[in-house]
PDB file of C-alpha atoms and ligand atoms in Angstrom:
ATOM      1  CA  UNK A   1      -3.164 -10.006 -26.455  1.00 95.00           C
ATOM      2  CA  UNK A   2      -2.505  -9.749 -22.924  1.00 96.00           C
ATOM      3  CA  UNK A   3       0.624  -7.313 -21.210  1.00 98.00           C
ATOM      4  CA  UNK A   4       1.291  -6.101 -18.246  1.00 98.00           C
ATOM      5  CA  UNK A   5       1.572  -2.205 -16.747  1.00 98.00           C
ATOM      6  CA  UNK A   6       3.415  -1.487 -13.595  1.00 98.00           C
ATOM      7  CA  UNK A   7       3.105   2.525 -12.743  1.00 98.00           C
ATOM      8  CA  UNK A   8       4.901   3.911  -9.516  1.00 98.00           C
ATOM      9  CA  UNK A   9       3.324   6.611  -6.887  1.00 98.00           C
ATOM     10  CA  UNK A  10       4.862   7.890  -3.997  1.00 98.00           C
ATOM     11  CA  UNK A  11       3.836   9.255  -0.808  1.00 98.00           C
ATOM     12  CA  UNK A  12       4.632  10.036   2.588  1.00 98.00           C
ATOM     13  CA  UNK A  13       3.489   8.965   5.512  1.00 98.00           C
ATOM     14  CA  UNK A  14       3.566   8.060   9.442  1.00 98.00           C
ATOM     15  CA  UNK A  15       2.961   5.301  11.589  1.00 98.00           C
ATOM     16  CA  UNK A  16       3.680   3.542  14.744  1.00 98.00           C
ATOM     17  CA  UNK A  17       3.411  -0.534  15.066  1.00 98.00           C
ATOM     18  CA  UNK A  18       1.907  -1.277  18.507  1.00 97.00           C
ATOM     19  CA  UNK A  19      -0.183  -4.208  19.225  1.00 97.00           C
ATOM     20  CA  UNK A  20      -3.200  -3.071  21.771  1.00 94.00           C
ATOM     21  CA  UNK A  21      -2.982  -6.698  23.342  1.00 95.00           C
ATOM     22  CA  UNK A  22       0.336  -7.311  23.892  1.00 97.00           C
ATOM     23  CA  UNK A  23       2.293  -5.861  26.688  1.00 97.00           C
ATOM     24  CA  UNK A  24       4.426  -2.985  26.949  1.00 97.00           C
ATOM     25  CA  UNK A  25       7.815  -4.795  26.956  1.00 97.00           C
ATOM     26  CA  UNK A  26       5.977  -7.163  24.371  1.00 98.00           C
ATOM     27  CA  UNK A  27       5.628  -4.470  22.067  1.00 97.00           C
ATOM     28  CA  UNK A  28       8.910  -2.862  22.558  1.00 97.00           C
ATOM     29  CA  UNK A  29      10.424  -6.857  22.270  1.00 97.00           C
ATOM     30  CA  UNK A  30       8.469  -7.251  18.555  1.00 97.00           C
ATOM     31  CA  UNK A  31       8.582  -4.019  16.888  1.00 97.00           C
ATOM     32  CA  UNK A  32      11.848  -2.625  18.414  1.00 96.00           C
ATOM     33  CA  UNK A  33      12.616   1.011  17.177  1.00 95.00           C
ATOM     34  CA  UNK A  34       9.214   0.547  15.080  1.00 96.00           C
ATOM     35  CA  UNK A  35       7.239   0.877  18.644  1.00 97.00           C
ATOM     36  CA  UNK A  36       9.066   4.349  19.370  1.00 95.00           C
ATOM     37  CA  UNK A  37       5.601   5.937  21.204  1.00 94.00           C
ATOM     38  CA  UNK A  38       6.014   9.183  18.639  1.00 95.00           C
ATOM     39  CA  UNK A  39       6.237   6.749  15.506  1.00 96.00           C
ATOM     40  CA  UNK A  40       8.444   7.612  12.385  1.00 97.00           C
ATOM     41  CA  UNK A  41       7.694   8.492   8.873  1.00 97.00           C
ATOM     42  CA  UNK A  42       8.167   6.698   5.311  1.00 98.00           C
ATOM     43  CA  UNK A  43       8.095   7.789   2.176  1.00 98.00           C
ATOM     44  CA  UNK A  44       6.115   4.878   0.377  1.00 98.00           C
ATOM     45  CA  UNK A  45       7.189   4.227  -3.176  1.00 98.00           C
ATOM     46  CA  UNK A  46       4.263   2.492  -4.545  1.00 98.00           C
ATOM     47  CA  UNK A  47       4.129   0.312  -7.202  1.00 98.00           C
ATOM     48  CA  UNK A  48       0.342  -1.105  -9.191  1.00 98.00           C
ATOM     49  CA  UNK A  49       0.222  -3.573 -11.482  1.00 98.00           C
ATOM     50  CA  UNK A  50      -2.435  -4.076 -14.311  1.00 98.00           C
ATOM     51  CA  UNK A  51      -3.021  -6.205 -17.057  1.00 98.00           C
ATOM     52  CA  UNK A  52      -5.559  -6.720 -19.414  1.00 97.00           C
ATOM     53  CA  UNK A  53      -6.123  -7.540 -23.586  1.00 97.00           C
ATOM     54  CA  UNK A  54      -4.086  -4.553 -25.048  1.00 97.00           C
ATOM     55  CA  UNK A  55      -6.924  -2.854 -27.335  1.00 95.00           C
ATOM     56  CA  UNK A  56      -6.448  -2.876 -30.791  1.00 95.00           C
ATOM     57  CA  UNK A  57      -7.285   0.952 -31.393  1.00 95.00           C
ATOM     58  CA  UNK A  58      -5.340   2.635 -28.947  1.00 95.00           C
ATOM     59  CA  UNK A  59      -2.583  -0.546 -28.477  1.00 96.00           C
ATOM     60  CA  UNK A  60      -2.699  -0.127 -24.889  1.00 96.00           C
ATOM     61  CA  UNK A  61      -3.738  -1.842 -21.806  1.00 97.00           C
ATOM     62  CA  UNK A  62      -5.686   1.037 -19.910  1.00 96.00           C
ATOM     63  CA  UNK A  63      -5.234   4.414 -20.251  1.00 96.00           C
ATOM     64  CA  UNK A  64      -2.718   5.804 -17.850  1.00 97.00           C
ATOM     65  CA  UNK A  65      -4.761   9.115 -16.953  1.00 97.00           C
ATOM     66  CA  UNK A  66      -7.491   6.918 -16.110  1.00 98.00           C
ATOM     67  CA  UNK A  67      -4.892   4.997 -13.892  1.00 98.00           C
ATOM     68  CA  UNK A  68      -3.394   7.916 -12.107  1.00 98.00           C
ATOM     69  CA  UNK A  69      -6.768  10.030 -11.553  1.00 98.00           C
ATOM     70  CA  UNK A  70      -8.045   7.146  -9.678  1.00 98.00           C
ATOM     71  CA  UNK A  71      -4.636   6.268  -7.575  1.00 98.00           C
ATOM     72  CA  UNK A  72      -4.105   9.995  -7.241  1.00 98.00           C
ATOM     73  CA  UNK A  73      -8.149  10.677  -6.282  1.00 98.00           C
ATOM     74  CA  UNK A  74      -8.418   7.413  -4.296  1.00 98.00           C
ATOM     75  CA  UNK A  75      -4.706   6.946  -2.391  1.00 98.00           C
ATOM     76  CA  UNK A  76      -2.331   9.973  -2.366  1.00 98.00           C
ATOM     77  CA  UNK A  77      -4.572  12.610  -1.484  1.00 98.00           C
ATOM     78  CA  UNK A  78      -6.232  10.557   0.952  1.00 98.00           C
ATOM     79  CA  UNK A  79      -3.181   9.163   2.496  1.00 98.00           C
ATOM     80  CA  UNK A  80      -0.041  11.408   1.763  1.00 98.00           C
ATOM     81  CA  UNK A  81       1.096  13.074   5.027  1.00 98.00           C
ATOM     82  CA  UNK A  82      -1.178  11.038   7.292  1.00 98.00           C
ATOM     83  CA  UNK A  83      -0.749   8.933  10.483  1.00 98.00           C
ATOM     84  CA  UNK A  84      -2.020   5.988   9.321  1.00 98.00           C
ATOM     85  CA  UNK A  85      -2.566   4.292  12.629  1.00 97.00           C
ATOM     86  CA  UNK A  86      -5.513   7.245  12.749  1.00 97.00           C
ATOM     87  CA  UNK A  87      -6.911   5.769   9.739  1.00 97.00           C
ATOM     88  CA  UNK A  88      -9.804   4.414   9.828  1.00 97.00           C
ATOM     89  CA  UNK A  89      -8.614   1.551   7.691  1.00 96.00           C
ATOM     90  CA  UNK A  90      -6.356   1.068  10.406  1.00 97.00           C
ATOM     91  CA  UNK A  91      -8.897   1.554  13.659  1.00 95.00           C
ATOM     92  CA  UNK A  92      -8.469  -2.590  13.805  1.00 94.00           C
ATOM     93  CA  UNK A  93      -5.258  -3.589  11.959  1.00 96.00           C
ATOM     94  CA  UNK A  94      -1.479  -2.867  12.427  1.00 98.00           C
ATOM     95  CA  UNK A  95      -0.373  -0.671   9.755  1.00 98.00           C
ATOM     96  CA  UNK A  96       2.285  -2.318   8.813  1.00 98.00           C
ATOM     97  CA  UNK A  97       3.587  -2.389   5.312  1.00 98.00           C
ATOM     98  CA  UNK A  98       1.821  -5.727   4.841  1.00 96.00           C
ATOM     99  CA  UNK A  99      -1.174  -4.435   5.713  1.00 97.00           C
ATOM    100  CA  UNK A 100      -0.748  -1.612   4.134  1.00 98.00           C
ATOM    101  CA  UNK A 101      -0.381  -3.359   0.622  1.00 98.00           C
ATOM    102  CA  UNK A 102      -4.056  -5.096   1.412  1.00 97.00           C
ATOM    103  CA  UNK A 103      -5.671  -1.799   1.912  1.00 98.00           C
ATOM    104  CA  UNK A 104      -4.135  -0.325  -1.146  1.00 98.00           C
ATOM    105  CA  UNK A 105      -4.840  -3.475  -2.608  1.00 98.00           C
ATOM    106  CA  UNK A 106      -8.411  -3.681  -1.509  1.00 97.00           C
ATOM    107  CA  UNK A 107      -9.274   0.044  -2.629  1.00 98.00           C
ATOM    108  CA  UNK A 108      -7.797  -0.551  -6.189  1.00 98.00           C
ATOM    109  CA  UNK A 109      -9.672  -3.795  -6.514  1.00 97.00           C
ATOM    110  CA  UNK A 110     -12.746  -2.270  -5.654  1.00 97.00           C
ATOM    111  CA  UNK A 111     -13.276   0.858  -7.406  1.00 97.00           C
ATOM    112  CA  UNK A 112     -10.636   0.612 -10.626  1.00 98.00           C
ATOM    113  CA  UNK A 113     -12.473  -0.634 -13.577  1.00 96.00           C
ATOM    114  CA  UNK A 114      -9.728   0.035 -16.361  1.00 96.00           C
ATOM    115  CA  UNK A 115      -7.977  -3.150 -16.457  1.00 97.00           C
ATOM    116  CA  UNK A 116      -7.384  -6.257 -14.190  1.00 97.00           C
ATOM    117  CA  UNK A 117      -5.666  -5.509 -11.020  1.00 98.00           C
ATOM    118  CA  UNK A 118      -2.788  -8.055 -10.348  1.00 98.00           C
ATOM    119  CA  UNK A 119      -0.490  -6.528  -7.504  1.00 98.00           C
ATOM    120  CA  UNK A 120       0.446  -3.649  -5.446  1.00 98.00           C
ATOM    121  CA  UNK A 121       4.554  -3.644  -4.232  1.00 98.00           C
ATOM    122  CA  UNK A 122       5.273  -0.799  -1.705  1.00 98.00           C
ATOM    123  CA  UNK A 123       9.125  -0.265  -1.037  1.00 98.00           C
ATOM    124  CA  UNK A 124       9.270   1.047   2.888  1.00 97.00           C
ATOM    125  CA  UNK A 125      12.832   1.663   2.771  1.00 95.00           C
ATOM    126  CA  UNK A 126      16.102   1.437   0.531  1.00 95.00           C
ATOM    127  CA  UNK A 127      15.809  -2.144   1.727  1.00 96.00           C
ATOM    128  CA  UNK A 128      12.457  -3.763   2.468  1.00 94.00           C
ATOM    129  CA  UNK A 129       9.798  -4.155  -0.060  1.00 97.00           C
ATOM    130  CA  UNK A 130       6.213  -5.739   0.371  1.00 98.00           C
ATOM    131  CA  UNK A 131       3.656  -6.885  -2.541  1.00 97.00           C
ATOM    132  CA  UNK A 132       0.250  -8.506  -2.549  1.00 97.00           C
ATOM    133  CA  UNK A 133      -1.866  -9.982  -5.122  1.00 97.00           C
ATOM    134  CA  UNK A 134      -5.005 -11.043  -3.352  1.00 95.00           C
ATOM    135  CA  UNK A 135      -5.508 -14.076  -1.951  1.00 87.00           C
ATOM    136  CA  UNK A 136      -4.577 -13.850   1.555  1.00 64.00           C
ATOM    137  CA  UNK A 137      -0.324 -13.762   0.492  1.00 56.00           C
ATOM    138  CA  UNK A 138       2.042 -11.753   1.285  1.00 55.00           C
ATOM    139  CA  UNK A 139       5.697 -12.359  -0.335  1.00 60.00           C
ATOM    140  CA  UNK A 140       8.546 -10.389   1.591  1.00 59.00           C
TER     141      UNK A 140
HETATM  142 NI1   NI B   1       7.889   2.150   9.795  1.00 76.31          NI
END
């Protein structure tokens, strides 16, 4: 029997949306307030969905302690209260929440071994959420 497990996390980070290959005016036009030179912060809500066979002995897809341990160590501790623009993951990538989805998905996909990673979902604000499930597609 296959089941899905979604766990919710939170971290705060700042970013500035800016494409260095474009002019000041182009950046301002495309990104608007998000191009403000001083950046701005978000309280990101991250949802991680994993799936797998429900183990006969435990009745679980995976142990929440394993998922929490991995996410807290590899994601929350690294990203919380950071400026995303200065992180190595975004040295050549604009830190939109679409791209943040892929960065976080890739970290989990590379390192989390206790269940199959289905997708990550970010709430950036009350009005926006973004999802990434691998395969190069982001759904708004
Ligand atoms: Ni923003």
